[in-house]
Amino acid sequence: MFYRHALAALLFAATPAAAQDRGFDKAVTDFRALHRAEVAKAGIAGSSFYVIRDGRTVVADHIGEQDADAHVPVDAATIYHWASITKTMTGIAIMQLRDRGLLKLDDPIIRYVPELAGVHDPFGDPSTITIRQLMSHSAGFRNGTWPWRDKEWQPFEPPGWEQLKAMIPYTEVKFKPGSKFSYSNPGIVYLGQVLERLSGEDFEVYIDKNILRPLGMTSSYFDRTPPYLLPHRAHSYYIQDGKRLPARFDADTGVTVSNGGLNAPLPDMAKYVAFLLGDPKRSGEYDLVLKRASLEEMWRPQISAGEDFTQGRMAATTWSGLSFFLDKTDGIRIIGHNGDQNGFRAYLSLCPDQHMGSLLTFNTETRGVENAPANRDMPESRVALATDSLCKAVAAKGTASK
């Protein structure tokens, strides 16, 4: 009897399926080794990494400390700042309003934010700038939202709409809207205004009701941390001249919340990734947030972002969709968004055809993001780009099983 069971186990281990699973396991082992080596070498305080596959978290790694001074370790409860990954939720909210018949993507933005008629547009009439162009970063607005953040007494971001409204007469459209890609934070703030004005609710309240709660993301929130979650809030750091220095703790993104105000632990974000990847068995539940067809619409190419090396796979092949970035690596479709703010780095990456996605976060920035190919060659980027190997391992399994 023992011999038969042992032989059966041996035969099972030798099957192609088992061998293909070993291919994924090896890819995970290699990735973990790289992740740990880069974190240790760069002096990064803490980092986390999750893989979500077929709706389940199959890898959950936590490295280092969420508070390097108090030596509090990173764990599953640690709350990271997700920065510009917030923009994907802003885009989903706009699509919700579209699907409810409250707007069209090709509507002019000044229909909902009439103050923008006051921008300086040397290329024509600002009434031609559309919601779609804002979602694809092709509207012509500048990158940065707020130029004053070099002294401690200055607000981290403008606290209210009135500050940005006052800057509109001094805001210039940089190129003909729709003609090229240029990442724009204020453009997403304007989408946040559309959301608030049409829904009648603050951005944070709307997203909580329409995305976070329906997906069960109960420990996720925007900006200031509620007291009961403060023990889990990660601190953040910068590496400067070889030293690790603290960034502002628990910063408030103010009116730019639709740009980058999201804070969440990894288990909550895994629920978000599971929703993005989809599951026919949960379609009724997920469709209450956004129908699959509308989500796939967000993943259609809108304009090339190949001259920008800060987003997606940071490559000449990157395209902008609607609030997501699109790419291919060895024929594998990659959908995602990066985040970078106040010492935090975050990466959301999906290979939807393989039903898999990953989340990678760091609470330390080793150097500032730069729009150049060299941006790919920094510790955080090297680790983020290495997640492609996991998609390739799963894709190879799928090919071999056909």
CSV table of C-alpha atoms in Angstrom, one decimal, residues 6-357:
chain,number,residue,atom,x,y,z
A,6,ALA,CA,4.5,6.7,-3.0
A,7,LEU,CA,4.5,5.8,-6.7
A,8,ALA,CA,1.3,7.8,-7.2
A,9,ALA,CA,2.8,10.8,-5.5
A,10,LEU,CA,6.0,10.4,-7.6
A,11,LEU,CA,3.9,10.2,-10.8
A,12,PHE,CA,1.9,13.2,-9.8
A,13,ALA,CA,5.0,15.3,-9.2
A,14,ALA,CA,6.3,14.4,-12.6
A,15,THR,CA,3.2,15.5,-14.5
A,16,PRO,CA,3.4,18.6,-16.7
A,17,ALA,CA,1.0,20.6,-14.5
A,18,ALA,CA,3.2,20.0,-11.4
A,19,ALA,CA,6.2,20.9,-13.4
A,20,GLN,CA,4.5,24.1,-14.5
A,21,ASP,CA,3.6,25.0,-10.9
A,22,ARG,CA,7.2,24.5,-10.0
A,23,GLY,CA,8.0,27.1,-12.7
A,24,PHE,CA,5.9,29.6,-10.9
A,25,ASP,CA,7.3,28.6,-7.5
A,26,LYS,CA,10.8,29.1,-8.8
A,27,ALA,CA,9.9,32.5,-10.2
A,28,VAL,CA,8.5,33.5,-6.8
A,29,THR,CA,11.6,32.3,-5.1
A,30,ASP,CA,13.9,34.2,-7.5
A,31,PHE,CA,11.7,37.3,-7.0
A,32,ARG,CA,11.9,37.1,-3.3
A,33,ALA,CA,15.6,36.9,-3.3
A,34,LEU,CA,15.9,40.0,-5.5
A,35,HIS,CA,13.3,41.9,-3.4
A,36,ARG,CA,15.2,41.2,-0.2
A,37,ALA,CA,18.6,41.9,-1.6
A,38,GLU,CA,17.5,45.3,-3.1
A,39,VAL,CA,15.7,46.4,0.1
A,40,ALA,CA,18.8,45.5,2.3
A,41,LYS,CA,21.3,47.1,-0.1
A,42,ALA,CA,19.4,50.3,-0.5
A,43,GLY,CA,18.6,50.9,3.1
A,44,ILE,CA,14.8,50.7,2.6
A,45,ALA,CA,13.1,50.6,6.0
A,46,GLY,CA,10.1,48.4,5.0
A,47,SER,CA,8.4,46.8,2.1
A,48,SER,CA,5.5,44.4,1.3
A,49,PHE,CA,4.6,42.3,-1.7
A,50,TYR,CA,1.4,40.4,-2.6
A,51,VAL,CA,0.4,38.2,-5.5
A,52,ILE,CA,-3.3,37.7,-6.2
A,53,ARG,CA,-4.1,34.8,-8.4
A,54,ASP,CA,-7.6,33.6,-9.4
A,55,GLY,CA,-9.0,35.8,-6.7
A,56,ARG,CA,-6.8,34.5,-3.9
A,57,THR,CA,-3.7,35.9,-2.3
A,58,VAL,CA,-1.0,33.3,-3.0
A,59,VAL,CA,2.1,35.3,-1.9
A,60,ALA,CA,2.2,37.6,1.1
A,61,ASP,CA,5.6,39.0,2.0
A,62,HIS,CA,6.5,41.6,4.6
A,63,ILE,CA,10.0,42.9,5.0
A,64,GLY,CA,11.6,45.3,7.5
A,65,GLU,CA,10.0,48.0,9.7
A,66,GLN,CA,7.0,50.3,9.4
A,67,ASP,CA,8.6,52.6,12.0
A,68,ALA,CA,12.4,52.4,11.8
A,69,ASP,CA,12.9,54.5,15.0
A,70,ALA,CA,10.5,52.5,17.2
A,71,HIS,CA,11.5,49.2,15.4
A,72,VAL,CA,7.9,48.3,14.7
A,73,PRO,CA,7.9,45.5,12.1
A,74,VAL,CA,5.9,45.5,8.9
A,75,ASP,CA,3.0,43.0,8.9
A,76,ALA,CA,-0.3,42.4,7.3
A,77,ALA,CA,-2.0,45.2,9.3
A,78,THR,CA,0.6,47.8,8.2
A,79,ILE,CA,-1.1,50.7,6.3
A,80,TYR,CA,0.9,52.2,3.4
A,81,HIS,CA,0.2,55.3,1.4
A,82,TRP,CA,-0.8,54.3,-2.2
A,83,ALA,CA,-0.3,57.8,-3.7
A,84,SER,CA,-1.2,58.0,-7.4
A,85,ILE,CA,-2.7,54.5,-7.5
A,86,THR,CA,-5.7,56.5,-6.0
A,87,LYS,CA,-6.2,57.8,-9.6
A,88,THR,CA,-7.4,54.4,-10.7
A,89,MET,CA,-10.3,54.7,-8.2
A,90,THR,CA,-11.0,58.3,-9.4
A,91,GLY,CA,-11.3,56.9,-12.9
A,92,ILE,CA,-13.6,54.1,-11.8
A,93,ALA,CA,-15.8,56.7,-10.1
A,94,ILE,CA,-16.0,58.7,-13.3
A,95,MET,CA,-17.0,55.6,-15.2
A,96,GLN,CA,-19.7,54.9,-12.6
A,97,LEU,CA,-21.1,58.4,-13.2
A,98,ARG,CA,-20.9,57.7,-17.0
A,99,ASP,CA,-22.7,54.4,-16.6
A,100,ARG,CA,-25.5,56.1,-14.6
A,101,GLY,CA,-26.0,58.6,-17.4
A,102,LEU,CA,-24.7,61.6,-15.5
A,103,LEU,CA,-21.9,62.5,-18.0
A,104,LYS,CA,-20.2,61.4,-21.2
A,105,LEU,CA,-16.4,60.9,-21.5
A,106,ASP,CA,-16.2,63.3,-24.4
A,107,ASP,CA,-18.0,66.1,-22.5
A,108,PRO,CA,-16.0,69.3,-22.1
A,109,ILE,CA,-14.6,69.6,-18.6
A,110,ILE,CA,-15.8,73.2,-18.3
A,111,ARG,CA,-19.4,71.9,-18.4
A,112,TYR,CA,-18.8,70.6,-14.9
A,113,VAL,CA,-15.9,72.8,-13.7
A,114,PRO,CA,-16.7,76.2,-15.4
A,115,GLU,CA,-13.8,77.9,-13.6
A,116,LEU,CA,-11.5,76.2,-16.1
A,117,ALA,CA,-12.7,78.5,-18.8
A,118,GLY,CA,-10.2,80.9,-17.3
A,119,VAL,CA,-7.1,79.0,-18.1
A,120,HIS,CA,-4.7,80.4,-20.7
A,121,ASP,CA,-5.0,78.2,-23.8
A,122,PRO,CA,-2.7,79.3,-26.6
A,123,PHE,CA,-4.0,76.4,-28.8
A,124,GLY,CA,-7.6,77.5,-28.9
A,125,ASP,CA,-10.7,77.3,-26.7
A,126,PRO,CA,-10.4,75.4,-23.3
A,127,SER,CA,-14.0,74.3,-23.9
A,128,THR,CA,-12.5,71.6,-26.2
A,129,ILE,CA,-10.8,69.9,-23.3
A,130,THR,CA,-12.7,66.7,-22.4
A,131,ILE,CA,-13.0,64.4,-19.5
A,132,ARG,CA,-11.5,61.6,-21.6
A,133,GLN,CA,-8.4,63.7,-22.2
A,134,LEU,CA,-8.0,64.3,-18.4
A,135,MET,CA,-8.3,60.6,-17.7
A,136,SER,CA,-5.7,59.8,-20.3
A,137,HIS,CA,-3.3,62.6,-19.3
A,138,SER,CA,-3.6,64.2,-22.8
A,139,ALA,CA,-5.4,67.5,-21.8
A,140,GLY,CA,-2.3,69.7,-21.8
A,141,PHE,CA,-2.1,70.6,-18.1
A,142,ARG,CA,1.2,70.7,-16.1
A,143,ASN,CA,2.5,67.8,-14.0
A,144,GLY,CA,2.7,69.3,-10.5
A,145,THR,CA,-0.3,70.6,-8.6
A,146,TRP,CA,1.4,72.7,-5.9
A,147,PRO,CA,4.8,74.4,-6.2
A,148,TRP,CA,5.2,75.4,-2.6
A,149,ARG,CA,6.3,72.6,-0.3
A,150,ASP,CA,9.9,73.4,0.7
A,151,LYS,CA,9.2,74.6,4.3
A,152,GLU,CA,7.6,72.7,7.2
A,153,TRP,CA,5.0,75.5,7.8
A,154,GLN,CA,3.7,75.2,4.2
A,155,PRO,CA,0.7,72.8,3.6
A,156,PHE,CA,1.7,69.5,2.1
A,157,GLU,CA,-0.9,70.1,-0.6
A,158,PRO,CA,-3.4,72.9,-1.1
A,159,PRO,CA,-6.1,72.2,1.5
A,160,GLY,CA,-9.1,73.4,-0.5
A,161,TRP,CA,-10.4,74.1,-4.0
A,162,GLU,CA,-10.2,77.9,-3.5
A,163,GLN,CA,-6.4,77.7,-3.6
A,164,LEU,CA,-6.4,75.9,-7.0
A,165,LYS,CA,-9.2,78.1,-8.3
A,166,ALA,CA,-7.0,81.1,-7.6
A,167,MET,CA,-4.2,79.6,-9.7
A,168,ILE,CA,-6.4,79.0,-12.8
A,169,PRO,CA,-5.7,82.4,-14.4
A,170,TYR,CA,-2.0,81.5,-14.1
A,171,THR,CA,-2.5,78.0,-15.5
A,172,GLU,CA,-1.4,77.5,-19.1
A,173,VAL,CA,-2.3,74.7,-21.5
A,174,LYS,CA,1.1,73.3,-22.5
A,175,PHE,CA,0.1,71.6,-25.8
A,176,LYS,CA,-2.9,71.1,-28.0
A,177,PRO,CA,-5.3,68.9,-26.0
A,178,GLY,CA,-5.4,65.4,-27.3
A,179,SER,CA,-2.2,65.6,-29.3
A,180,LYS,CA,0.2,64.0,-26.8
A,181,PHE,CA,0.6,62.5,-23.4
A,182,SER,CA,1.8,64.4,-20.4
A,183,TYR,CA,1.2,63.2,-16.8
A,184,SER,CA,-0.9,65.8,-15.0
A,185,ASN,CA,-1.9,65.8,-11.3
A,186,PRO,CA,-4.1,68.9,-11.5
A,187,GLY,CA,-6.0,67.2,-14.3
A,188,ILE,CA,-7.1,64.5,-11.9
A,189,VAL,CA,-8.0,67.1,-9.3
A,190,TYR,CA,-10.4,68.6,-11.9
A,191,LEU,CA,-12.0,65.1,-12.2
A,192,GLY,CA,-12.4,65.0,-8.5
A,193,GLN,CA,-14.3,68.2,-8.7
A,194,VAL,CA,-16.6,66.6,-11.4
A,195,LEU,CA,-17.2,63.7,-9.0
A,196,GLU,CA,-18.1,66.0,-6.1
A,197,ARG,CA,-20.3,68.3,-8.0
A,198,LEU,CA,-22.3,65.6,-9.7
A,199,SER,CA,-22.6,63.3,-6.7
A,200,GLY,CA,-23.1,66.0,-4.1
A,201,GLU,CA,-20.6,64.3,-1.8
A,202,ASP,CA,-17.0,64.8,-0.8
A,203,PHE,CA,-14.6,62.7,-2.8
A,204,GLU,CA,-13.7,60.6,0.2
A,205,VAL,CA,-17.3,59.9,1.1
A,206,TYR,CA,-18.3,58.9,-2.4
A,207,ILE,CA,-15.3,56.5,-2.9
A,208,ASP,CA,-16.0,54.9,0.5
A,209,LYS,CA,-19.6,54.3,-0.4
A,210,ASN,CA,-19.2,53.2,-4.0
A,211,ILE,CA,-15.8,51.4,-4.0
A,212,LEU,CA,-14.3,50.7,-0.6
A,213,ARG,CA,-17.3,49.4,1.3
A,214,PRO,CA,-18.7,47.3,-1.5
A,215,LEU,CA,-15.3,45.6,-1.8
A,216,GLY,CA,-14.9,45.0,1.9
A,217,MET,CA,-11.9,47.4,2.2
A,218,THR,CA,-12.8,48.3,5.8
A,219,SER,CA,-9.3,49.5,6.9
A,220,SER,CA,-8.8,51.8,3.9
A,221,TYR,CA,-9.3,55.6,4.1
A,222,PHE,CA,-8.1,58.9,2.8
A,223,ASP,CA,-5.6,61.3,4.3
A,224,ARG,CA,-5.4,61.6,8.1
A,225,THR,CA,-5.4,58.3,9.9
A,226,PRO,CA,-8.2,57.6,12.4
A,227,PRO,CA,-6.8,57.1,15.9
A,228,TYR,CA,-7.7,53.4,16.2
A,229,LEU,CA,-5.6,52.7,13.1
A,230,LEU,CA,-2.6,54.9,14.0
A,231,PRO,CA,-0.6,52.0,15.5
A,232,HIS,CA,-0.6,50.4,12.0
A,233,ARG,CA,0.3,53.5,10.0
A,234,ALA,CA,3.6,53.2,8.2
A,235,HIS,CA,6.2,56.0,8.6
A,236,SER,CA,8.0,57.0,5.4
A,237,TYR,CA,11.6,58.0,4.6
A,238,TYR,CA,14.0,59.4,2.0
A,239,ILE,CA,17.5,58.3,1.3
A,240,GLN,CA,19.7,61.4,1.0
A,241,ASP,CA,23.5,61.4,0.8
A,242,GLY,CA,23.5,57.8,2.0
A,243,LYS,CA,21.3,58.6,5.0
A,244,ARG,CA,17.7,57.6,5.7
A,245,LEU,CA,15.7,60.7,6.8
A,246,PRO,CA,12.1,60.8,7.9
A,247,ALA,CA,9.3,62.2,5.7
A,248,ARG,CA,6.2,63.9,7.0
A,249,PHE,CA,4.1,61.5,9.0
A,250,ASP,CA,0.5,61.0,8.1
A,251,ALA,CA,0.4,63.8,5.5
A,252,ASP,CA,-2.8,65.3,4.3
A,253,THR,CA,-3.3,65.6,0.5
A,254,GLY,CA,-6.0,68.2,0.9
A,255,VAL,CA,-7.9,69.0,-2.4
A,256,THR,CA,-5.5,66.8,-4.3
A,257,VAL,CA,-7.0,63.7,-2.6
A,258,SER,CA,-8.4,62.4,-5.9
A,259,ASN,CA,-4.7,62.4,-7.1
A,260,GLY,CA,-3.2,60.4,-4.3
A,261,GLY,CA,-4.9,60.3,-0.9
A,262,LEU,CA,-5.5,56.6,-0.4
A,263,ASN,CA,-4.1,54.7,2.5
A,264,ALA,CA,-4.7,51.0,3.0
A,265,PRO,CA,-3.2,47.7,4.2
A,266,LEU,CA,-2.2,45.0,1.7
A,267,PRO,CA,-5.1,42.7,2.5
A,268,ASP,CA,-7.6,45.4,1.6
A,269,MET,CA,-5.7,46.2,-1.6
A,270,ALA,CA,-5.7,42.5,-2.5
A,271,LYS,CA,-9.5,42.8,-2.5
A,272,TYR,CA,-9.2,45.7,-5.0
A,273,VAL,CA,-6.9,43.7,-7.2
A,274,ALA,CA,-9.3,40.7,-7.1
A,275,PHE,CA,-12.1,43.0,-8.3
A,276,LEU,CA,-10.0,44.4,-11.1
A,277,LEU,CA,-9.1,41.0,-12.3
A,278,GLY,CA,-12.7,39.8,-12.1
A,279,ASP,CA,-14.4,36.5,-11.3
A,280,PRO,CA,-17.5,35.2,-13.1
A,281,LYS,CA,-18.7,33.7,-9.8
A,282,ARG,CA,-18.7,37.2,-8.2
A,283,SER,CA,-19.8,39.2,-11.2
A,284,GLY,CA,-23.1,40.2,-9.6
A,285,GLU,CA,-21.2,41.6,-6.6
A,286,TYR,CA,-18.4,43.2,-8.7
A,287,ASP,CA,-20.8,44.7,-11.2
A,288,LEU,CA,-22.3,46.8,-8.4
A,289,VAL,CA,-19.0,48.6,-8.4
A,290,LEU,CA,-18.3,48.7,-12.1
A,291,LYS,CA,-19.4,46.4,-14.9
A,292,ARG,CA,-16.7,44.3,-16.5
A,293,ALA,CA,-17.2,45.9,-19.9
A,294,SER,CA,-16.7,49.4,-18.5
A,295,LEU,CA,-13.5,48.3,-16.7
A,296,GLU,CA,-12.2,46.7,-19.9
A,297,GLU,CA,-13.0,50.0,-21.7
A,298,MET,CA,-10.5,51.7,-19.3
A,299,TRP,CA,-7.8,49.3,-20.5
A,300,ARG,CA,-8.1,50.3,-24.1
A,301,PRO,CA,-5.1,52.4,-25.5
A,302,GLN,CA,-5.9,56.1,-25.7
A,303,ILE,CA,-2.5,57.7,-26.4
A,304,SER,CA,1.1,56.6,-26.4
A,305,ALA,CA,3.0,57.4,-23.1
A,306,GLY,CA,6.2,56.0,-24.5
A,307,GLU,CA,8.2,59.3,-23.8
A,308,ASP,CA,7.3,59.1,-20.1
A,309,PHE,CA,9.5,56.8,-17.9
A,310,THR,CA,7.6,57.3,-14.7
A,311,GLN,CA,4.5,55.1,-15.1
A,312,GLY,CA,3.5,51.6,-15.9
A,313,ARG,CA,6.5,49.5,-17.1
A,314,MET,CA,8.4,52.8,-17.6
A,315,ALA,CA,9.1,51.9,-21.2
A,316,ALA,CA,8.9,53.3,-24.7
A,317,THR,CA,6.1,50.8,-25.3
A,318,THR,CA,3.8,52.1,-22.5
A,319,TRP,CA,0.4,53.5,-23.4
A,320,SER,CA,-2.1,55.5,-21.4
A,321,GLY,CA,-5.6,54.0,-21.1
A,322,LEU,CA,-8.3,55.7,-19.0
A,323,SER,CA,-6.7,56.1,-15.5
A,324,PHE,CA,-4.5,53.0,-16.1
A,325,PHE,CA,-1.3,52.4,-18.0
A,326,LEU,CA,-1.0,49.6,-20.5
A,327,ASP,CA,2.0,47.6,-21.8
A,328,LYS,CA,3.1,44.3,-23.1
A,329,THR,CA,6.1,42.2,-22.2
A,330,ASP,CA,6.9,39.2,-24.3
A,331,GLY,CA,3.4,39.4,-25.6
A,332,ILE,CA,1.8,39.4,-22.1
A,333,ARG,CA,-0.6,42.3,-21.5
A,334,ILE,CA,0.3,44.3,-18.4
A,335,ILE,CA,-2.2,46.8,-16.8
A,336,GLY,CA,-1.2,49.0,-13.9
A,337,HIS,CA,-0.4,52.2,-12.1
A,338,ASN,CA,2.5,53.5,-10.0
A,339,GLY,CA,2.5,55.7,-7.0
A,340,ASP,CA,5.1,58.0,-5.5
A,341,GLN,CA,4.6,60.5,-2.7
A,342,ASN,CA,6.1,61.6,0.6
A,343,GLY,CA,8.7,58.8,0.6
A,344,PHE,CA,6.3,56.0,-0.3
A,345,ARG,CA,6.6,54.0,-3.5
A,346,ALA,CA,3.7,51.8,-4.7
A,347,TYR,CA,3.1,49.6,-7.7
A,348,LEU,CA,-0.1,47.9,-8.9
A,349,SER,CA,0.4,45.5,-11.7
A,350,LEU,CA,-2.1,43.2,-13.4
A,351,CYS,CA,-1.6,40.5,-16.1
A,352,PRO,CA,-5.4,40.0,-16.6
A,353,ASP,CA,-5.1,37.3,-19.2
A,354,GLN,CA,-3.3,35.2,-16.7
A,355,HIS,CA,-5.8,36.1,-13.9
A,356,MET,CA,-3.0,37.4,-11.7
A,357,GLY,CA,-1.9,40.7,-10.2
